[in-house]
């Protein structure tokens, strides 16, 4: 059980680290360039999506959807809270400094990127037939075919 939560914590920390790196790049490399800051933010959201696609692909192969989806949701919510409330403080900004619109836009964009990443990872896994459910059904079919047929006498 402890290893399960460790993996969730590591995933949340990795997602937060991607955000911190993006904020530091914007802060020090492009302090007054909004176009470059938008591009760095786009790359950050793509990286977050790729990290979650990899996590969904890996966890989806080993466990049922109900088990790993909850773990991913906890990791995303924890990383989102850190990103929205702690991330701006690390670069000397106020989390609410841009107003309510920017605050909630950040949340919606983050959730959209995470949902897209998880969806891409799980759909790829399912399309390849390597998800937990497909492998279970394959084992069941092989087991049924390996047994000899019962002869029914009338």
PDB file of C-alpha atoms in Angstrom:
ATOM      1  CA  UNK A   1       0.000   0.000   0.000  1.00  0.00           C
ATOM      2  CA  UNK A   2       2.846   2.394   0.808  1.00  0.00           C
ATOM      3  CA  UNK A   3       4.404   1.813  -2.586  1.00  0.00           C
ATOM      4  CA  UNK A   4       1.123   2.728  -4.256  1.00  0.00           C
ATOM      5  CA  UNK A   5       1.029   6.120  -2.520  1.00  0.00           C
ATOM      6  CA  UNK A   6       4.712   6.638  -3.174  1.00  0.00           C
ATOM      7  CA  UNK A   7       4.041   6.296  -6.897  1.00  0.00           C
ATOM      8  CA  UNK A   8       1.175   8.799  -6.627  1.00  0.00           C
ATOM      9  CA  UNK A   9       3.428  11.227  -4.764  1.00  0.00           C
ATOM     10  CA  UNK A  10       6.241  10.854  -7.276  1.00  0.00           C
ATOM     11  CA  UNK A  11       3.816  11.497 -10.133  1.00  0.00           C
ATOM     12  CA  UNK A  12       2.410  14.600  -8.417  1.00  0.00           C
ATOM     13  CA  UNK A  13       5.946  15.851  -7.747  1.00  0.00           C
ATOM     14  CA  UNK A  14       6.947  15.255 -11.377  1.00  0.00           C
ATOM     15  CA  UNK A  15       3.926  17.181 -12.649  1.00  0.00           C
ATOM     16  CA  UNK A  16       4.690  20.038 -10.259  1.00  0.00           C
ATOM     17  CA  UNK A  17       8.375  20.001 -11.279  1.00  0.00           C
ATOM     18  CA  UNK A  18       7.398  20.434 -14.941  1.00  0.00           C
ATOM     19  CA  UNK A  19       5.392  23.503 -13.942  1.00  0.00           C
ATOM     20  CA  UNK A  20       8.211  24.934 -11.804  1.00  0.00           C
ATOM     21  CA  UNK A  21      10.724  24.528 -14.626  1.00  0.00           C
ATOM     22  CA  UNK A  22       8.358  26.280 -17.038  1.00  0.00           C
ATOM     23  CA  UNK A  23       7.807  29.140 -14.573  1.00  0.00           C
ATOM     24  CA  UNK A  24      11.548  29.550 -14.033  1.00  0.00           C
ATOM     25  CA  UNK A  25      12.232  29.572 -17.775  1.00  0.00           C
ATOM     26  CA  UNK A  26       9.573  32.228 -18.276  1.00  0.00           C
ATOM     27  CA  UNK A  27      10.832  34.256 -15.321  1.00  0.00           C
ATOM     28  CA  UNK A  28      14.529  34.294 -16.241  1.00  0.00           C
ATOM     29  CA  UNK A  29      14.673  33.744 -20.013  1.00  0.00           C
ATOM     30  CA  UNK A  30      11.587  35.657 -21.167  1.00  0.00           C
ATOM     31  CA  UNK A  31      10.606  38.135 -18.434  1.00  0.00           C
ATOM     32  CA  UNK A  32       8.771  40.616 -20.690  1.00  0.00           C
ATOM     33  CA  UNK A  33       7.925  38.527 -23.768  1.00  0.00           C
ATOM     34  CA  UNK A  34       4.297  37.348 -23.629  1.00  0.00           C
ATOM     35  CA  UNK A  35       4.544  35.385 -26.889  1.00  0.00           C
ATOM     36  CA  UNK A  36       7.498  33.349 -25.633  1.00  0.00           C
ATOM     37  CA  UNK A  37       5.780  32.862 -22.268  1.00  0.00           C
ATOM     38  CA  UNK A  38       2.717  31.478 -24.047  1.00  0.00           C
ATOM     39  CA  UNK A  39       4.894  29.082 -26.028  1.00  0.00           C
ATOM     40  CA  UNK A  40       6.683  27.880 -22.909  1.00  0.00           C
ATOM     41  CA  UNK A  41       3.287  27.363 -21.254  1.00  0.00           C
ATOM     42  CA  UNK A  42       2.123  25.336 -24.253  1.00  0.00           C
ATOM     43  CA  UNK A  43       5.239  23.166 -24.049  1.00  0.00           C
ATOM     44  CA  UNK A  44       4.603  22.754 -20.316  1.00  0.00           C
ATOM     45  CA  UNK A  45       1.038  21.549 -20.930  1.00  0.00           C
ATOM     46  CA  UNK A  46       2.283  19.149 -23.615  1.00  0.00           C
ATOM     47  CA  UNK A  47       4.917  17.787 -21.231  1.00  0.00           C
ATOM     48  CA  UNK A  48       2.304  17.314 -18.512  1.00  0.00           C
ATOM     49  CA  UNK A  49       0.089  15.477 -20.996  1.00  0.00           C
ATOM     50  CA  UNK A  50       2.977  13.236 -22.052  1.00  0.00           C
ATOM     51  CA  UNK A  51       3.880  12.416 -18.450  1.00  0.00           C
ATOM     52  CA  UNK A  52       0.283  11.425 -17.751  1.00  0.00           C
ATOM     53  CA  UNK A  53       0.013   9.483 -21.009  1.00  0.00           C
ATOM     54  CA  UNK A  54       3.046   7.478 -19.925  1.00  0.00           C
ATOM     55  CA  UNK A  55       1.609   6.926 -16.457  1.00  0.00           C
ATOM     56  CA  UNK A  56      -1.767   5.814 -17.845  1.00  0.00           C
ATOM     57  CA  UNK A  57      -0.023   3.498 -20.317  1.00  0.00           C
ATOM     58  CA  UNK A  58       2.135   1.911 -17.633  1.00  0.00           C
ATOM     59  CA  UNK A  59      -0.424   1.711 -14.837  1.00  0.00           C
ATOM     60  CA  UNK A  60      -3.230   0.628 -17.173  1.00  0.00           C
ATOM     61  CA  UNK A  61      -1.306  -2.462 -18.204  1.00  0.00           C
ATOM     62  CA  UNK A  62      -0.811  -3.639 -14.640  1.00  0.00           C
ATOM     63  CA  UNK A  63      -4.061  -2.801 -12.842  1.00  0.00           C
ATOM     64  CA  UNK A  64      -7.780  -2.424 -13.520  1.00  0.00           C
ATOM     65  CA  UNK A  65      -9.030   0.983 -14.626  1.00  0.00           C
ATOM     66  CA  UNK A  66     -10.808   1.681 -11.347  1.00  0.00           C
ATOM     67  CA  UNK A  67      -7.627   1.288  -9.325  1.00  0.00           C
ATOM     68  CA  UNK A  68      -5.229   3.420 -11.302  1.00  0.00           C
ATOM     69  CA  UNK A  69      -7.751   6.093 -12.357  1.00  0.00           C
ATOM     70  CA  UNK A  70      -8.272   7.062  -8.727  1.00  0.00           C
ATOM     71  CA  UNK A  71      -4.527   7.195  -8.152  1.00  0.00           C
ATOM     72  CA  UNK A  72      -4.063   9.423 -11.182  1.00  0.00           C
ATOM     73  CA  UNK A  73      -6.884  11.687 -10.058  1.00  0.00           C
ATOM     74  CA  UNK A  74      -5.280  12.134  -6.628  1.00  0.00           C
ATOM     75  CA  UNK A  75      -1.902  12.899  -8.213  1.00  0.00           C
ATOM     76  CA  UNK A  76      -3.439  15.416 -10.637  1.00  0.00           C
ATOM     77  CA  UNK A  77      -5.415  17.207  -7.909  1.00  0.00           C
ATOM     78  CA  UNK A  78      -2.343  17.405  -5.663  1.00  0.00           C
ATOM     79  CA  UNK A  79      -0.161  18.676  -8.510  1.00  0.00           C
ATOM     80  CA  UNK A  80      -2.844  21.149  -9.563  1.00  0.00           C
ATOM     81  CA  UNK A  81      -3.094  22.561  -6.042  1.00  0.00           C
ATOM     82  CA  UNK A  82       0.683  22.921  -5.852  1.00  0.00           C
ATOM     83  CA  UNK A  83       0.825  24.449  -9.332  1.00  0.00           C
ATOM     84  CA  UNK A  84      -1.878  27.017  -8.701  1.00  0.00           C
ATOM     85  CA  UNK A  85      -1.037  28.021  -5.129  1.00  0.00           C
ATOM     86  CA  UNK A  86       2.689  27.299  -4.592  1.00  0.00           C
ATOM     87  CA  UNK A  87       4.088  27.645  -8.129  1.00  0.00           C
ATOM     88  CA  UNK A  88       3.567  31.401  -8.428  1.00  0.00           C
ATOM     89  CA  UNK A  89       5.104  31.970  -4.999  1.00  0.00           C
ATOM     90  CA  UNK A  90       8.333  30.239  -6.085  1.00  0.00           C
ATOM     91  CA  UNK A  91       8.912  32.881  -8.765  1.00  0.00           C
ATOM     92  CA  UNK A  92       7.805  35.816  -6.634  1.00  0.00           C
ATOM     93  CA  UNK A  93       4.261  36.254  -7.884  1.00  0.00           C
ATOM     94  CA  UNK A  94       0.876  36.307  -6.213  1.00  0.00           C
ATOM     95  CA  UNK A  95      -1.319  33.264  -7.045  1.00  0.00           C
ATOM     96  CA  UNK A  96      -4.296  35.597  -7.432  1.00  0.00           C
ATOM     97  CA  UNK A  97      -2.348  38.509  -8.944  1.00  0.00           C
ATOM     98  CA  UNK A  98      -3.714  38.042 -12.458  1.00  0.00           C
ATOM     99  CA  UNK A  99      -7.316  38.087 -11.317  1.00  0.00           C
ATOM    100  CA  UNK A 100      -9.999  35.434 -11.170  1.00  0.00           C
ATOM    101  CA  UNK A 101     -10.054  34.919 -14.927  1.00  0.00           C
ATOM    102  CA  UNK A 102      -6.389  33.956 -15.134  1.00  0.00           C
ATOM    103  CA  UNK A 103      -6.635  31.851 -11.981  1.00  0.00           C
ATOM    104  CA  UNK A 104      -9.531  29.747 -13.288  1.00  0.00           C
ATOM    105  CA  UNK A 105      -8.137  29.628 -16.834  1.00  0.00           C
ATOM    106  CA  UNK A 106      -4.997  28.085 -15.390  1.00  0.00           C
ATOM    107  CA  UNK A 107      -7.082  25.424 -13.655  1.00  0.00           C
ATOM    108  CA  UNK A 108      -9.150  24.588 -16.748  1.00  0.00           C
ATOM    109  CA  UNK A 109      -6.110  24.426 -19.034  1.00  0.00           C
ATOM    110  CA  UNK A 110      -4.321  22.173 -16.558  1.00  0.00           C
ATOM    111  CA  UNK A 111      -7.306  19.846 -16.299  1.00  0.00           C
ATOM    112  CA  UNK A 112      -7.703  19.772 -20.089  1.00  0.00           C
ATOM    113  CA  UNK A 113      -4.021  18.881 -20.554  1.00  0.00           C
ATOM    114  CA  UNK A 114      -4.189  16.142 -17.938  1.00  0.00           C
ATOM    115  CA  UNK A 115      -7.412  14.675 -19.321  1.00  0.00           C
ATOM    116  CA  UNK A 116      -6.001  14.660 -22.852  1.00  0.00           C
ATOM    117  CA  UNK A 117      -2.793  12.990 -21.681  1.00  0.00           C
ATOM    118  CA  UNK A 118      -4.590  10.262 -19.748  1.00  0.00           C
ATOM    119  CA  UNK A 119      -6.982   9.687 -22.637  1.00  0.00           C
ATOM    120  CA  UNK A 120      -4.170   9.369 -25.188  1.00  0.00           C
ATOM    121  CA  UNK A 121      -2.221   6.978 -22.961  1.00  0.00           C
ATOM    122  CA  UNK A 122      -5.167   4.744 -22.151  1.00  0.00           C
ATOM    123  CA  UNK A 123      -6.584   4.694 -25.676  1.00  0.00           C
ATOM    124  CA  UNK A 124      -3.157   3.782 -27.052  1.00  0.00           C
ATOM    125  CA  UNK A 125      -2.860   1.001 -24.504  1.00  0.00           C
ATOM    126  CA  UNK A 126      -6.341  -0.278 -25.325  1.00  0.00           C
ATOM    127  CA  UNK A 127      -5.762  -0.079 -29.077  1.00  0.00           C
ATOM    128  CA  UNK A 128      -2.654  -2.213 -28.665  1.00  0.00           C
ATOM    129  CA  UNK A 129      -4.627  -4.718 -26.577  1.00  0.00           C
ATOM    130  CA  UNK A 130      -2.246  -4.435 -23.645  1.00  0.00           C
ATOM    131  CA  UNK A 131      -4.645  -3.029 -21.068  1.00  0.00           C
ATOM    132  CA  UNK A 132      -5.551  -5.070 -18.011  1.00  0.00           C
ATOM    133  CA  UNK A 133      -9.065  -5.953 -19.216  1.00  0.00           C
ATOM    134  CA  UNK A 134      -7.957  -7.074 -22.697  1.00  0.00           C
ATOM    135  CA  UNK A 135      -5.253  -9.264 -21.231  1.00  0.00           C
ATOM    136  CA  UNK A 136      -7.775 -10.794 -18.810  1.00  0.00           C
ATOM    137  CA  UNK A 137     -10.156 -11.592 -21.659  1.00  0.00           C
ATOM    138  CA  UNK A 138      -7.326 -13.069 -23.710  1.00  0.00           C
ATOM    139  CA  UNK A 139      -6.297 -15.364 -20.838  1.00  0.00           C
ATOM    140  CA  UNK A 140      -9.923 -16.416 -20.368  1.00  0.00           C
ATOM    141  CA  UNK A 141     -10.309 -17.242 -24.071  1.00  0.00           C
ATOM    142  CA  UNK A 142      -7.072 -19.247 -24.072  1.00  0.00           C
ATOM    143  CA  UNK A 143      -8.163 -21.135 -20.985  1.00  0.00           C
ATOM    144  CA  UNK A 144     -11.540 -22.000 -22.517  1.00  0.00           C
ATOM    145  CA  UNK A 145      -9.926 -23.208 -25.738  1.00  0.00           C
ATOM    146  CA  UNK A 146      -7.370 -25.366 -23.949  1.00  0.00           C
ATOM    147  CA  UNK A 147      -9.993 -27.472 -22.154  1.00  0.00           C
ATOM    148  CA  UNK A 148     -11.380 -30.438 -24.039  1.00  0.00           C
ATOM    149  CA  UNK A 149     -15.022 -30.226 -25.011  1.00  0.00           C
ATOM    150  CA  UNK A 150     -17.442 -32.151 -22.880  1.00  0.00           C
ATOM    151  CA  UNK A 151     -19.344 -34.822 -24.719  1.00  0.00           C
ATOM    152  CA  UNK A 152     -23.051 -34.693 -24.049  1.00  0.00           C
ATOM    153  CA  UNK A 153     -24.802 -38.039 -24.282  1.00  0.00           C
ATOM    154  CA  UNK A 154     -28.455 -38.256 -24.950  1.00  0.00           C
TER     155      UNK A 154
END
